[in-house]
GROMACS .gro file of C-alpha atoms in nm:
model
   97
    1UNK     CA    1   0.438  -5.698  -1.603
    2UNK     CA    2   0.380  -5.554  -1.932
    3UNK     CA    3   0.480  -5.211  -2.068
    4UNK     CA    4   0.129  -5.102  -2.042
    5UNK     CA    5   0.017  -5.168  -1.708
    6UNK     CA    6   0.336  -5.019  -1.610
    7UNK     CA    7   0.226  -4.721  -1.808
    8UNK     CA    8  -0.127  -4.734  -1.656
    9UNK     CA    9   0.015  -4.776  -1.311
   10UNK     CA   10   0.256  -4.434  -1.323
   11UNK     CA   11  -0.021  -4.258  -1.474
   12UNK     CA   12  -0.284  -4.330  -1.173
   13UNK     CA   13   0.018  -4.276  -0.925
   14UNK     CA   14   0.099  -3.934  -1.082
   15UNK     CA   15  -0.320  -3.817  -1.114
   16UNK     CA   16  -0.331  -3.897  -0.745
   17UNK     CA   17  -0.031  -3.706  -0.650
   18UNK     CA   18  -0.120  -3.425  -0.816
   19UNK     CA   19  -0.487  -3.457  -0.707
   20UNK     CA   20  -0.336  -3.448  -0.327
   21UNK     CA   21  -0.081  -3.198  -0.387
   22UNK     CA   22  -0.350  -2.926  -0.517
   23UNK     CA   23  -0.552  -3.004  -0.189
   24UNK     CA   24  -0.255  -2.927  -0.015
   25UNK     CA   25  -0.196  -2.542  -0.121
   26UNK     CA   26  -0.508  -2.469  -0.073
   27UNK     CA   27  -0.558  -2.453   0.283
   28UNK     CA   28  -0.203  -2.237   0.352
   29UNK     CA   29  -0.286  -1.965   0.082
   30UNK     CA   30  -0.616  -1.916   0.280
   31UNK     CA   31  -0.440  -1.877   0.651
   32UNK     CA   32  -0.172  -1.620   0.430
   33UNK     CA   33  -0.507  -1.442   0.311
   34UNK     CA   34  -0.579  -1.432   0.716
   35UNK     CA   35  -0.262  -1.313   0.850
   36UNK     CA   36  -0.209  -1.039   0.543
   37UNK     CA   37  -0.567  -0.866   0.669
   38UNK     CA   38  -0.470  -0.901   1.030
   39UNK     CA   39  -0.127  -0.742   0.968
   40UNK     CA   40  -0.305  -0.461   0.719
   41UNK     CA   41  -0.551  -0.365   1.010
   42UNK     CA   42  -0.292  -0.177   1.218
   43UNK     CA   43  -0.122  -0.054   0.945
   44UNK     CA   44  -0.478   0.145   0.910
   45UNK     CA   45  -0.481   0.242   1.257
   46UNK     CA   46  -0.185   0.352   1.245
   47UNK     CA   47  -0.283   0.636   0.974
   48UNK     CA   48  -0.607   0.685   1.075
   49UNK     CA   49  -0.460   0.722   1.456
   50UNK     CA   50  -0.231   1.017   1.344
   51UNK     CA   51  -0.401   1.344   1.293
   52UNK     CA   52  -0.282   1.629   1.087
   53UNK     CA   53  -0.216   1.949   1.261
   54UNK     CA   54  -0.415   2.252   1.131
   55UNK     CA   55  -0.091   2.410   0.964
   56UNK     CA   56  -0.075   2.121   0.774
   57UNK     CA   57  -0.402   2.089   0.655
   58UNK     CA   58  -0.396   2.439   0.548
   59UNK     CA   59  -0.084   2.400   0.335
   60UNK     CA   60  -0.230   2.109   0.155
   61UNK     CA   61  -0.539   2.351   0.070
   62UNK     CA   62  -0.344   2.580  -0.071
   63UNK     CA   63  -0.177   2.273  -0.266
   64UNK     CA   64  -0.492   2.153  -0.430
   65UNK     CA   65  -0.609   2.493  -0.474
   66UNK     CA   66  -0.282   2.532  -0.694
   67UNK     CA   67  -0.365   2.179  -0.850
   68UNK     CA   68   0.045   2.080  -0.752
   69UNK     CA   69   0.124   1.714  -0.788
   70UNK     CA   70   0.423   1.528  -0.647
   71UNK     CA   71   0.767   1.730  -0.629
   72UNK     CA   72   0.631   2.058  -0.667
   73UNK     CA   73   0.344   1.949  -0.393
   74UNK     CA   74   0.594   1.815  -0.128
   75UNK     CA   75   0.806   2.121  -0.170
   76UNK     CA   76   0.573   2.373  -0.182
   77UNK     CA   77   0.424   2.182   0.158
   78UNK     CA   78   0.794   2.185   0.350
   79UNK     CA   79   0.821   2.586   0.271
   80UNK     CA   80   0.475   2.598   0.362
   81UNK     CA   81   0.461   2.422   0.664
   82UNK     CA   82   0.830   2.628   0.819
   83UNK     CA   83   0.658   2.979   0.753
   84UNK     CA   84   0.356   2.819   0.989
   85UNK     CA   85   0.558   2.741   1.182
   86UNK     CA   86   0.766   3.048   1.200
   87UNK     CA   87   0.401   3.241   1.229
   88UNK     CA   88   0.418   3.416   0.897
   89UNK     CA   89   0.149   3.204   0.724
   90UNK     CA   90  -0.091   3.447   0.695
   91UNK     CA   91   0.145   3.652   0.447
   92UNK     CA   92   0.272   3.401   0.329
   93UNK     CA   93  -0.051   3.309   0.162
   94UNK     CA   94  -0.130   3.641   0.071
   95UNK     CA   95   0.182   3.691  -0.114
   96UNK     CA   96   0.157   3.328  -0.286
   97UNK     CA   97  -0.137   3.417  -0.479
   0.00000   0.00000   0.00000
């Protein structure tokens, strides 16, 4: 056997391998695909299952209506959400304004 065919033999080997090898991922990436939307779903329930109290929803008003954004938001939301709680929301809006 020559050094060619040799060479001509390893190359078809190595184009079918790889040919085979591509066919092969194929088919798991699209049952991942299926099993990541599946598990997404109830993560989606979940939040769309849990509904916000009216306290809450209130405090977050008052949130956008000062345009706060992350620390400032969550804190103003916890003091916010223990005077509701407390029943002194009322002036507690009036006097944040």
């Amino acid at each position: 056997m020559t050094f060619t065919s040799r060479l001509a033999i390893v190359a078809l080997t190595s184009l079918l391998a790889t040919g085979t090898a591509f066919a092969q991922t194929a088919a798991p990436a699209a049952k991942t695909d299926a099993k990541t939307t599946t598990a997404a779903a109830p993560a989606a329930d979940k939040k769309a299952s849990k509904e916000r109290s009216a306290e809450s929803l209130e405090c977050s008003k008052q949130a956008d209506a000062k345009a706060l954004k992350g620390k400032e938001r969550k804190k103003f939301r916890r003091e916010c959400m223990k005077e509701a709680k407390a029943g002194t929301a009322a002036p507690a809006a009036a006097d944040k304004k």
